[in-house]
Coordinates of C-alpha atoms and ligand atoms in Angstrom, one line a residue:
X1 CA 122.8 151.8 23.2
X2 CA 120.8 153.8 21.1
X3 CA 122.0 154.8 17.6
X4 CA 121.5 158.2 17.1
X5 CA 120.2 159.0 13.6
X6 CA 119.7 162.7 14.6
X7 CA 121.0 165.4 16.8
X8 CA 121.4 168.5 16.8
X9 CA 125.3 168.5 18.0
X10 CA 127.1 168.1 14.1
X11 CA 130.2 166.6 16.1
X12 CA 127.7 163.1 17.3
X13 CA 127.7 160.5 14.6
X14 CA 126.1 157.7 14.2
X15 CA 127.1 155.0 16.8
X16 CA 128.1 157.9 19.4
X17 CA 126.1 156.8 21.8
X18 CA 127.0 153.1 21.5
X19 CA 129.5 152.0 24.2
X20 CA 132.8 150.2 23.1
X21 CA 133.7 152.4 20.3
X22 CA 134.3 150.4 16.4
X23 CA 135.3 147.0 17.3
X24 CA 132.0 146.5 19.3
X25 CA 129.6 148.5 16.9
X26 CA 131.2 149.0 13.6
X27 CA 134.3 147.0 13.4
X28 CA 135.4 143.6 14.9
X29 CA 132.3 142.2 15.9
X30 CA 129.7 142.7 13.2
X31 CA 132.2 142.0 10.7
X32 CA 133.1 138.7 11.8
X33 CA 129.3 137.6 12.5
X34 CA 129.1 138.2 8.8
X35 CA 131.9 136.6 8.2
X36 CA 130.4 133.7 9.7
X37 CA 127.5 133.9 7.6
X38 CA 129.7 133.1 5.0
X39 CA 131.3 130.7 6.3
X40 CA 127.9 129.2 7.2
X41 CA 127.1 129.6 3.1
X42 CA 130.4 127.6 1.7
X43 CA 129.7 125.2 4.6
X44 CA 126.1 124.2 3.3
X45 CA 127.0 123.7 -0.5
X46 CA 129.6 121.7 0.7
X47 CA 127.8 119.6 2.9
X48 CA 125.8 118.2 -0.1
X49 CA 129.6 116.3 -0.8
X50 CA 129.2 115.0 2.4
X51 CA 126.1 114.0 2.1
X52 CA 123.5 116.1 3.2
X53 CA 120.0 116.4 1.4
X54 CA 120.2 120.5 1.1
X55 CA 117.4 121.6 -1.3
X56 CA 119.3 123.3 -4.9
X57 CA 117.6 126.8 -3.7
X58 CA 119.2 128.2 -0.7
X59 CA 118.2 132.0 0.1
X60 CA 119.8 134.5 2.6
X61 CA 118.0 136.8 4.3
X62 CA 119.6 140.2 4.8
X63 CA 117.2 142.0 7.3
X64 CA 117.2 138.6 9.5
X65 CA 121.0 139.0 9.5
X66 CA 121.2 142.5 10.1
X67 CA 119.3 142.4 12.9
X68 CA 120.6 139.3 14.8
X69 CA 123.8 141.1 14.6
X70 CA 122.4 144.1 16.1
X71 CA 120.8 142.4 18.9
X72 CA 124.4 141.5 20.0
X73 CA 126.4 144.2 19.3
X74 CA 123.6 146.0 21.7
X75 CA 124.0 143.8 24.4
X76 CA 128.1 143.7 24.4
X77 CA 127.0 147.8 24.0
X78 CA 124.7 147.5 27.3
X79 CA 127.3 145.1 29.4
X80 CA 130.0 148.1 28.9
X81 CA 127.5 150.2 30.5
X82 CA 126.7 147.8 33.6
X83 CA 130.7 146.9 34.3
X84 CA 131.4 150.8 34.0
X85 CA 128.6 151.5 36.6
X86 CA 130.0 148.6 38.5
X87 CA 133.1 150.1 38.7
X88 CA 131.8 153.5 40.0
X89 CA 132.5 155.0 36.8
X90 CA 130.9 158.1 35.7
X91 CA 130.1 157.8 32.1
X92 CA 129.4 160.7 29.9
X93 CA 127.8 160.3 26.7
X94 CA 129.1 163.4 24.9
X95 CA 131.4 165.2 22.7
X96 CA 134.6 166.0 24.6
X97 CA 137.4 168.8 23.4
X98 CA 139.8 170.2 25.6
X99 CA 139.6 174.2 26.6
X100 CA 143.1 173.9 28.5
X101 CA 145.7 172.2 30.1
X102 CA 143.2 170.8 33.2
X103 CA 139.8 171.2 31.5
X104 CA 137.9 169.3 29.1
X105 CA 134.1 170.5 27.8
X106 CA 131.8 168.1 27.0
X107 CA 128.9 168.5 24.6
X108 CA 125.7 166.4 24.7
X109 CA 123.1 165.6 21.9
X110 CA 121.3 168.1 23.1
X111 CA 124.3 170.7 22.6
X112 CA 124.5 171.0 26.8
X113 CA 128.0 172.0 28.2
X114 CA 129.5 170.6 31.1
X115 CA 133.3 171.4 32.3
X116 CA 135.4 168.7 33.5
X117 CA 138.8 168.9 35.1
X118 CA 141.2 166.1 35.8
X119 CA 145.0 166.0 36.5
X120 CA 146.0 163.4 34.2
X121 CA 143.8 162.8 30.8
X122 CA 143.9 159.7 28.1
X123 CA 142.9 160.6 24.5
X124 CA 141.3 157.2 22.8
X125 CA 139.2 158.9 19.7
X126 CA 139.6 156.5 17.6
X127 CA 139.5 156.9 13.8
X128 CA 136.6 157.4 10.9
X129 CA 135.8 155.9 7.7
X130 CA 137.4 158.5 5.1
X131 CA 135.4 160.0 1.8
X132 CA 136.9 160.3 -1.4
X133 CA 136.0 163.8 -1.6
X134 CA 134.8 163.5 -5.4
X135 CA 131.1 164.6 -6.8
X136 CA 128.4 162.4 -4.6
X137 CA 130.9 160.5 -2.3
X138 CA 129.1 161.7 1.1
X139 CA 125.7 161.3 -0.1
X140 CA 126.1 158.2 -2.6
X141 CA 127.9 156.1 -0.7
X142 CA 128.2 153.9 2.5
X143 CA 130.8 153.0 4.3
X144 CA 131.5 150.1 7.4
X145 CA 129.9 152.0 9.3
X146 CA 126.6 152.0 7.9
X147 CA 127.1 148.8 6.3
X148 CA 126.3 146.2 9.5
X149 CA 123.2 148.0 10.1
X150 CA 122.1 148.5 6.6
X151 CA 118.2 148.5 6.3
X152 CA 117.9 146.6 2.8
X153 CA 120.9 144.0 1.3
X154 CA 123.8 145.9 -0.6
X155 CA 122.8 144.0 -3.5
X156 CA 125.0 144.6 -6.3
X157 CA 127.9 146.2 -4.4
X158 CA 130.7 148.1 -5.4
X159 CA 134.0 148.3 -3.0
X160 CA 136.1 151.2 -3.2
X161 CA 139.7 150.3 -1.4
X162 CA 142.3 147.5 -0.7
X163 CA 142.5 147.9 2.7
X164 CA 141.4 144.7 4.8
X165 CA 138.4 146.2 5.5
X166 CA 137.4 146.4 2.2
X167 CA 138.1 142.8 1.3
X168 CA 136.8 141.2 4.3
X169 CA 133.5 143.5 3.5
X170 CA 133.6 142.3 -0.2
X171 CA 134.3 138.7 1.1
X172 CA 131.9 138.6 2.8
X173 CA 129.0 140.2 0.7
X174 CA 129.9 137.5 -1.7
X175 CA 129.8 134.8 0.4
X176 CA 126.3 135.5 1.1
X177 CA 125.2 135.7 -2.4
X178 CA 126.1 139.1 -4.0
X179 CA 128.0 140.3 -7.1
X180 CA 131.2 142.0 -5.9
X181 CA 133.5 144.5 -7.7
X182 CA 136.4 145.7 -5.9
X183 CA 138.1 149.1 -7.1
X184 CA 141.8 148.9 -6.7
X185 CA 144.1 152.1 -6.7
X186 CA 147.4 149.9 -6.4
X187 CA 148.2 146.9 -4.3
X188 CA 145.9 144.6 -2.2
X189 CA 146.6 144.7 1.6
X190 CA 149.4 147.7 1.7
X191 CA 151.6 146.7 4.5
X192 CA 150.9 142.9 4.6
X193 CA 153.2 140.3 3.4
X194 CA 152.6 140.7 -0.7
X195 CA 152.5 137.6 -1.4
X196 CA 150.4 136.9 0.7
X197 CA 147.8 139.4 -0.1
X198 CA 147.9 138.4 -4.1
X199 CA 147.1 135.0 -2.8
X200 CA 144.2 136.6 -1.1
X201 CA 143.2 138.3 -4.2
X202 CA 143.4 135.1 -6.7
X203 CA 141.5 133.4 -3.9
X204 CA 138.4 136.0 -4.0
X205 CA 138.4 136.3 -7.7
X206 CA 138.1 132.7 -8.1
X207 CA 135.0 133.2 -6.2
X208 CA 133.3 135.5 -8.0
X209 CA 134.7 138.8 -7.2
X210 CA 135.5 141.1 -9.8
X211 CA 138.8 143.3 -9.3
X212 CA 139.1 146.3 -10.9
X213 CA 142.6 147.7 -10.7
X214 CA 144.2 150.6 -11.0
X215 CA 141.5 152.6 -11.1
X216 CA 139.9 155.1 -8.9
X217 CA 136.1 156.7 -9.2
X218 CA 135.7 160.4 -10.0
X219 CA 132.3 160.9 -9.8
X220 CA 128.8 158.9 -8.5
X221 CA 125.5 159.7 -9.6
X222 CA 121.9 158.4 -8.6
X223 CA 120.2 156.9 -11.8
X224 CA 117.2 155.3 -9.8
X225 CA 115.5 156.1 -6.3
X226 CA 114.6 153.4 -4.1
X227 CA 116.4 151.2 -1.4
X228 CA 118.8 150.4 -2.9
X229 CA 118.1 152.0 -5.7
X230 CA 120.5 152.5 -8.6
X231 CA 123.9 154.5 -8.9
X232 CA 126.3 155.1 -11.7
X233 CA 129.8 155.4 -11.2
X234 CA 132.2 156.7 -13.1
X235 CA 136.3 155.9 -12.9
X236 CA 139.4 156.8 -14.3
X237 CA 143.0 154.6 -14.7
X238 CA 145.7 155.5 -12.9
X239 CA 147.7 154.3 -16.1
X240 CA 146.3 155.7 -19.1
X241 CA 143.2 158.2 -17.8
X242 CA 140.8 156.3 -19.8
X243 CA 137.2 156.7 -18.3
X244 CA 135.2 154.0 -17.0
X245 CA 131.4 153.7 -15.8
X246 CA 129.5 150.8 -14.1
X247 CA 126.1 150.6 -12.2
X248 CA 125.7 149.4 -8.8
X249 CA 123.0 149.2 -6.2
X250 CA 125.7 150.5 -3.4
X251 CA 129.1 152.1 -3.5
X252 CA 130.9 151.1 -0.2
X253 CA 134.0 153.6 0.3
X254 CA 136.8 151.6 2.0
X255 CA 139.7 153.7 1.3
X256 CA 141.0 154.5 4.7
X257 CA 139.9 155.5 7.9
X258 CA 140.8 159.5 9.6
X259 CA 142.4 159.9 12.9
X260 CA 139.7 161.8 15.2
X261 CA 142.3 164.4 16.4
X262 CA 141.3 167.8 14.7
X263 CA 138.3 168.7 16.8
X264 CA 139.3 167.5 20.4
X265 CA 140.8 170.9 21.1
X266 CA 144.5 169.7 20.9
X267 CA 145.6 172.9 20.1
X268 CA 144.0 174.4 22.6
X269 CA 146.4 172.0 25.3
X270 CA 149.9 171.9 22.5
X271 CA 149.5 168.4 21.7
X272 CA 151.9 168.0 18.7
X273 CA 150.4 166.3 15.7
X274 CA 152.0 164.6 12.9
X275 CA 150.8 167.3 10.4
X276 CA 150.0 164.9 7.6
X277 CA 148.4 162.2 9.0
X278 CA 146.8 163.5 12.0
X279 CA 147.6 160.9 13.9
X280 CA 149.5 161.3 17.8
X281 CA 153.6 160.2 18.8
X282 CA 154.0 158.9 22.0
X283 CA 156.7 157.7 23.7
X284 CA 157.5 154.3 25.2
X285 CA 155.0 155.3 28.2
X286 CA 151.9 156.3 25.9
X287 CA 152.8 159.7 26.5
X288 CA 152.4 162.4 24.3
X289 CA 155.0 165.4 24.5
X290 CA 152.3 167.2 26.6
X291 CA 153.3 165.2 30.1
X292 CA 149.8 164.7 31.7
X293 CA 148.7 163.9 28.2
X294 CA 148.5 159.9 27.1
X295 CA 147.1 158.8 24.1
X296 CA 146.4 155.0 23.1
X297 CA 144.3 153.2 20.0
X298 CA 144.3 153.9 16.9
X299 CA 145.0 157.6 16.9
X300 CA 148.9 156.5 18.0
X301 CA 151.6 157.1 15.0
X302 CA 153.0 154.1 13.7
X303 CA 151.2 151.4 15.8
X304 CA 149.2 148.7 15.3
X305 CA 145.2 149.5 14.6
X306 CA 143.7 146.5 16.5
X307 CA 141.4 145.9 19.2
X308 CA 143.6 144.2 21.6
X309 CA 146.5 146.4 20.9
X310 CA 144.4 149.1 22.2
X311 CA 142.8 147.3 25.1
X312 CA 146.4 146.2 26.1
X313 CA 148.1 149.4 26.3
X314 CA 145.1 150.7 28.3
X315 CA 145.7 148.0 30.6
X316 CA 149.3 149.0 31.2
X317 CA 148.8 152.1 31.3
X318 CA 146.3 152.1 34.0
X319 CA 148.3 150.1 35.9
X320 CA 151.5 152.3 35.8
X321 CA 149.4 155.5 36.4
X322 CA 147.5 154.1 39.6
X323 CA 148.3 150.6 39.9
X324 CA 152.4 151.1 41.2
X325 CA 153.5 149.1 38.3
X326 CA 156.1 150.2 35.5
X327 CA 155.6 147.1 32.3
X328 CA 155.5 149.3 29.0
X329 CA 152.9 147.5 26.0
X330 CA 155.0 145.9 23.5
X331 CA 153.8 146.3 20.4
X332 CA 156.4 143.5 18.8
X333 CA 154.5 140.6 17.3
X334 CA 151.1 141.4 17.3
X335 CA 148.9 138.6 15.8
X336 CA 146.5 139.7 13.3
X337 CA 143.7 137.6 10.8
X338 CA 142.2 138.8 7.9
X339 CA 138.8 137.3 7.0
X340 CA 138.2 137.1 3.6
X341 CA 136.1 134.7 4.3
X342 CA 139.1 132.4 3.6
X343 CA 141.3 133.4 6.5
X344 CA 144.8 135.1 6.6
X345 CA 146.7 134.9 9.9
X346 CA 150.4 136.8 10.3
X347 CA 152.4 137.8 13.3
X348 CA 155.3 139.4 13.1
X349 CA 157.4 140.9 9.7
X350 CA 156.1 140.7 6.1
X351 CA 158.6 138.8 3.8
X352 CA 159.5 142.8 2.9
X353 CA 159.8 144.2 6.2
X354 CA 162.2 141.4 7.0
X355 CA 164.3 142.0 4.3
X356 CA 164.4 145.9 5.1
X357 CA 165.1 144.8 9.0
X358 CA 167.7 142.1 8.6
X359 CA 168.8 142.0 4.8
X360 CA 167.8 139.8 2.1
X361 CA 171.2 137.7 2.6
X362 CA 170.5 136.9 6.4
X363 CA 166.6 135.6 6.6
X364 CA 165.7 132.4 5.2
X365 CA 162.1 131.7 4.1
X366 CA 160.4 128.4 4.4
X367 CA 157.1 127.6 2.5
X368 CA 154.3 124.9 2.0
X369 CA 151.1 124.6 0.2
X370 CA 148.4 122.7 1.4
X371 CA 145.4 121.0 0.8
X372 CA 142.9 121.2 4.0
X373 CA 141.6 117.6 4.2
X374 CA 138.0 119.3 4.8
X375 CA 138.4 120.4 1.3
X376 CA 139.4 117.3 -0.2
X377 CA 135.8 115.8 -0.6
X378 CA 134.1 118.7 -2.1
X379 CA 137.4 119.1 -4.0
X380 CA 137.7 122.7 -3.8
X381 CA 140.8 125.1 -3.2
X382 CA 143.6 122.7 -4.3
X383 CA 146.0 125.2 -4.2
X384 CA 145.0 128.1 -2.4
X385 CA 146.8 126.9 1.1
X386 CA 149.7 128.4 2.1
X387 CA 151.9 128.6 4.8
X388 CA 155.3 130.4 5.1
X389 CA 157.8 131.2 8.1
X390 CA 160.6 133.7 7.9
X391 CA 163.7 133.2 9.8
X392 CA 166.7 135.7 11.2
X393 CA 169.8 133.0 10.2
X394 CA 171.8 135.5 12.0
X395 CA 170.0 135.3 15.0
X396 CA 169.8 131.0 15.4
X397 CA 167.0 130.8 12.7
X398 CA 165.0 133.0 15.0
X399 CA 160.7 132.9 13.7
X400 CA 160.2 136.9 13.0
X401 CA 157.3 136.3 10.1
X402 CA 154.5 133.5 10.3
X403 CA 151.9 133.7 7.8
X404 CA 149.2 131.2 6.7
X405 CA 146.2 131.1 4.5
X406 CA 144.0 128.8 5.4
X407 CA 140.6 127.9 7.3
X408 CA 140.9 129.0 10.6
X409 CA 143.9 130.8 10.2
X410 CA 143.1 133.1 13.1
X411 CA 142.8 130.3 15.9
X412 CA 146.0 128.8 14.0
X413 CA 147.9 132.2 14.2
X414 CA 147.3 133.5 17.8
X415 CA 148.8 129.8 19.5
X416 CA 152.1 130.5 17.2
X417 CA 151.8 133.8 18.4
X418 CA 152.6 133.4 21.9
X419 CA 155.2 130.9 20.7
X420 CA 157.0 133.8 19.0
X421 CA 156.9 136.1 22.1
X422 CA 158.6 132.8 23.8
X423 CA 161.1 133.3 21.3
X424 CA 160.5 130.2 18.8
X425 CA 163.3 129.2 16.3
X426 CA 162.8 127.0 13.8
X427 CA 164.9 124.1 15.5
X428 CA 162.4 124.7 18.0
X429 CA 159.6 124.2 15.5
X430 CA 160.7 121.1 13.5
X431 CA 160.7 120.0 17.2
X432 CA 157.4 120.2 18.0
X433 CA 155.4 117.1 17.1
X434 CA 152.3 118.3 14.8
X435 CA 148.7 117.2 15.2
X436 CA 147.0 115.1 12.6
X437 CA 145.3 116.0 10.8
X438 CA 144.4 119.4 11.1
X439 CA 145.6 122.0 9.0
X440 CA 147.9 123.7 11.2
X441 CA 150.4 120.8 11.4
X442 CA 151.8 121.8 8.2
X443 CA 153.7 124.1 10.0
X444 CA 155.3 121.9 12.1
X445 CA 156.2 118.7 10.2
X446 CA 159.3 119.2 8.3
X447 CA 157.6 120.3 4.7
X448 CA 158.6 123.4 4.0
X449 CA 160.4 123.7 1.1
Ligands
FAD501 C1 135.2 147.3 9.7 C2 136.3 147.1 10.8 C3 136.7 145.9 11.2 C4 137.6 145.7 12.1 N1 138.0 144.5 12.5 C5 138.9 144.3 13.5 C6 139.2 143.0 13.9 O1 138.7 142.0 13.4 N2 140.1 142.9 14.9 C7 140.7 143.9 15.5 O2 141.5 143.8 16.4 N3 140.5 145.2 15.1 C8 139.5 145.4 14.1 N4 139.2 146.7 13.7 C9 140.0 147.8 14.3 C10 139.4 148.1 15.7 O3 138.0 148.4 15.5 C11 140.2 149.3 16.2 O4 141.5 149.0 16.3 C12 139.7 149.6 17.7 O5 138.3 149.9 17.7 C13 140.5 150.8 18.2 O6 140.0 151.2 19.4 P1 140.1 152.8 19.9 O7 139.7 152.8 21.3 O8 141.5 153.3 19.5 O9 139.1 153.6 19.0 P2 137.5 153.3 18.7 O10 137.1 151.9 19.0 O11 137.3 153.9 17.4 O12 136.8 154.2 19.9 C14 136.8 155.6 19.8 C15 135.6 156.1 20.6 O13 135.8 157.4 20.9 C16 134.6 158.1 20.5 N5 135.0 159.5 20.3 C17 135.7 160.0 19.3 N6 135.9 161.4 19.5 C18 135.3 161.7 20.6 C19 135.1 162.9 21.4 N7 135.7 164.0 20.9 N8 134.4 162.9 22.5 C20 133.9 161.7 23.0 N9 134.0 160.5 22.3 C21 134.7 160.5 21.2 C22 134.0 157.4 19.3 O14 132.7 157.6 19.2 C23 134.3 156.0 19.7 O15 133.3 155.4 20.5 C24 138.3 146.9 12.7 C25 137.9 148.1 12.3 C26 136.9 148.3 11.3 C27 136.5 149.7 10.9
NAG502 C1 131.0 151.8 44.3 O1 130.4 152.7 45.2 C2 129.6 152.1 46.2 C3 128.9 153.2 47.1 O2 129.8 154.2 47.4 C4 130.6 151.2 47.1 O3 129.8 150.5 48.1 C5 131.2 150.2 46.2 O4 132.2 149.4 46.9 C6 131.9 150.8 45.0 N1 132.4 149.8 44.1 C7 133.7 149.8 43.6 C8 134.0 148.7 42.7 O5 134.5 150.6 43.9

């Protein structure tokens, strides 16, 4: 994998070349390395509690990082490579954009074309950070993915967005050391349980990051050169227009991500669109309305944007098209964490898309705070634990939410996860006999309130 910083084909961007698309280069995997790092930073002032000599001045290193995380996104990058070779699969590294029904033309760095025909054709392009579109945006500012490789620390660090992205990056950056600010157009985590995400929120702020709601930047100027030099942004509220202005040493824009669906040629073949968000229907079979046409990842209308979501419906699909076999991906309770660094696991509805899907009469919600006993000696985070389950009362207290706040929340969520594709009630739950003491007993024993 070799990022390209320049080609002369406008359509290559940065991590083109790179082999396994965001989550490898841009997305999953660099971001929860630094998440670790993090993690790794709470863990060593706490460890003083437990006894450990750490000397008062700890430093992080930002280059050191940087580059330990390239190392392995480029060898996951170069392992792609070998199991695709492996496999007797030709792999192009170009631009590709259909001409017609059977053909697709691919476009190198070096702008040479090649014609490809096939009968059947899967469309995985993925999505791109979106710019504001205001003075500076596109020259100012970062975004993910440019922030993993970075050549120099953020240093003070101004996140634009609300989106998990942008507060696992702003988590993070303050975890190892940096002042924060988050810039918040409305509500935290749009499409997560509420609740949840305002826990998330009162979480980071008690850690140092700054939230700035309701108010969105107009305009970013450079008032110093140098990496990372120095840039002044201005803002407005949403509520009463009153202006705003604060300096930072980078402006990371995490506002949303594009569907890469206007440039592939889709018009070319009739693929229908949905016009506003550019993203692609399917049906049940990954199919777009153009029959020999499937589409699967992040580009799909109104699925899941995750890693394995993706991977698994390219699995089945594969297998259906070649493999003689007919199981459709179910895209019902999907497991998901947000890393914050404090982490947020949830499968299955929000407390608000339960009560849209069942009525707020016929679910019952159980809660419980808790207090991870790893906390306990260094006395931190009394009540920032939480744990709640929704249940469907008119289907036998049938799980359809589980959410929990907590360390670990991930490894927590994607064991309950499977319990709710088995079907778990909440008889079922009180059931099962926790262990102790780790934190996700709480949402076994019988304290939910
Ligand atoms: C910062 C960040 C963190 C994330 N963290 C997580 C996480 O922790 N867990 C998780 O499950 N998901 C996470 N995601 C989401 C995850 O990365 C995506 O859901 C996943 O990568 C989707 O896969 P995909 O194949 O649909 O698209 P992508 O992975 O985006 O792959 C699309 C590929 O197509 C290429 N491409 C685009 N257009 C063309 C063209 N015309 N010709 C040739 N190639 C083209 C692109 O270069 C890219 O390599 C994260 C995303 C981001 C941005
Ligand atoms: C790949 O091709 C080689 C040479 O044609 C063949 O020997 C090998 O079995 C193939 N591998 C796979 C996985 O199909």
């Amino acid at each position: 994998c070799f990022p390209l910083t320049s080609s002369p084909n406008p359509l290559f961007h940065r991590f083109s070349s790179c082999l396994g698309g965001t989550c490898v280069n841009v997305g999953c995997i660099p971001k929860k390395l630094m998440h670790q790092a993090a993690v790794l930073g709470e863990a060593i002032s706490d460890s003083r509690k437990f006894g450990w000599d750490v000397q008062e001045q700890v430093s992080h290193d930002w280059d050191l990082l940087t580059q330990a995380v390239q190392n392995h996104v480029r060898s996951l990058s170069f392992n792609y490579r070998r199991s695709l070779m492996d496999k007797n699969v030709t792999y192009l590294n170009a631009y590709g954009m259909f001409v017609d029904e059977n053909t697709v033309k691919a476009t190198d760095k070096n702008m040479k074309e090649t014609y490809h025909t096939a009968a059947d054709f899967i469309i995985a392009t993925g999505e791109r950070p979106r710019y504001l579109g205001i003075p500076g945006d596109k020259e100012l500012c970062i975004t993910s993915d440019d922030l993993f490789s970075l050549p120099q620390s953020p240093g003070r660090t101004l996140v634009v967005g609300a989106s998990y992205v942008a507060l696992e990056c702003a988590g993070f950056l303050a975890g190892l050391g940096l002042d924060v600010t988050v810039m918040v157009r409305s509500i935290l985590l749009r499409g997560f349980d509420q609740q949840m995400a305002n826990k998330i929120g009162e979480y980071m702020e008690e850690h140092g990051i700054c939230f700035l709601r309701e108010i969105v930047p107009t305009k970013i100027e450079r008032i110093e050169e140098g990496t990372p030099g120095k840039l002044r942004v201005t803002a407005t509220s949403v509520k009463d227009g009153e202006n705003h202005e604060g300096e930072y040493n980078t402006v990371l824009l995490a506002i949303g991500r594009d569907a890469c669906t206007h440039s592939i040629g889709l018009e070319n073949v009739g693929v229908k669109l949905n016009e506003k968000t550019g993203k692609v229907p399917v049906n049940e079979k990954e199919q777009t309305n153009v029959p020999h046409i499937y589409a699967i990842g992040d580009i799909l209308e109104g699925k899941l944007e995750l890693t394995p979501v993706a991977i698994q419906a390219g699995r089945l699909l594969a297998r259906r098209l070649y493999g003689g076999q007919n199981t459709e991906c179910d895209y019902n309770n999907v497991p998901t964490t947000v890393f914050t660094p404090l982490e947020y696991g949830a499968c299955g509805r929000s407390e608000e898309k339960a009560i849209e899907a069942f009525g707020e009469e016929n679910i019952e919600v159980y809660h419980s705070s808790f207090w991870p006993l790893e906390w306990t000696v260094p006395n931190k985070g009394k009540d920032t634990c939480y744990a709640k389950i929704i249940c469907n009362k008119q289907d036998n207290d049938r799980i359809v939410g589980f959410h929990i706040l907590g360390p670990n929340a991930g490894e927590i969520t994607q064991g309950f996860a499977v319990a709710m594709k088995c079907g778990m009630t909440k008889v079922q739950l009180d059931n099962t006999i926790g262990i102790h003491p780790v934190c996700a007993e709480v949402c076994i024993q019988c304290s939910w309130v």
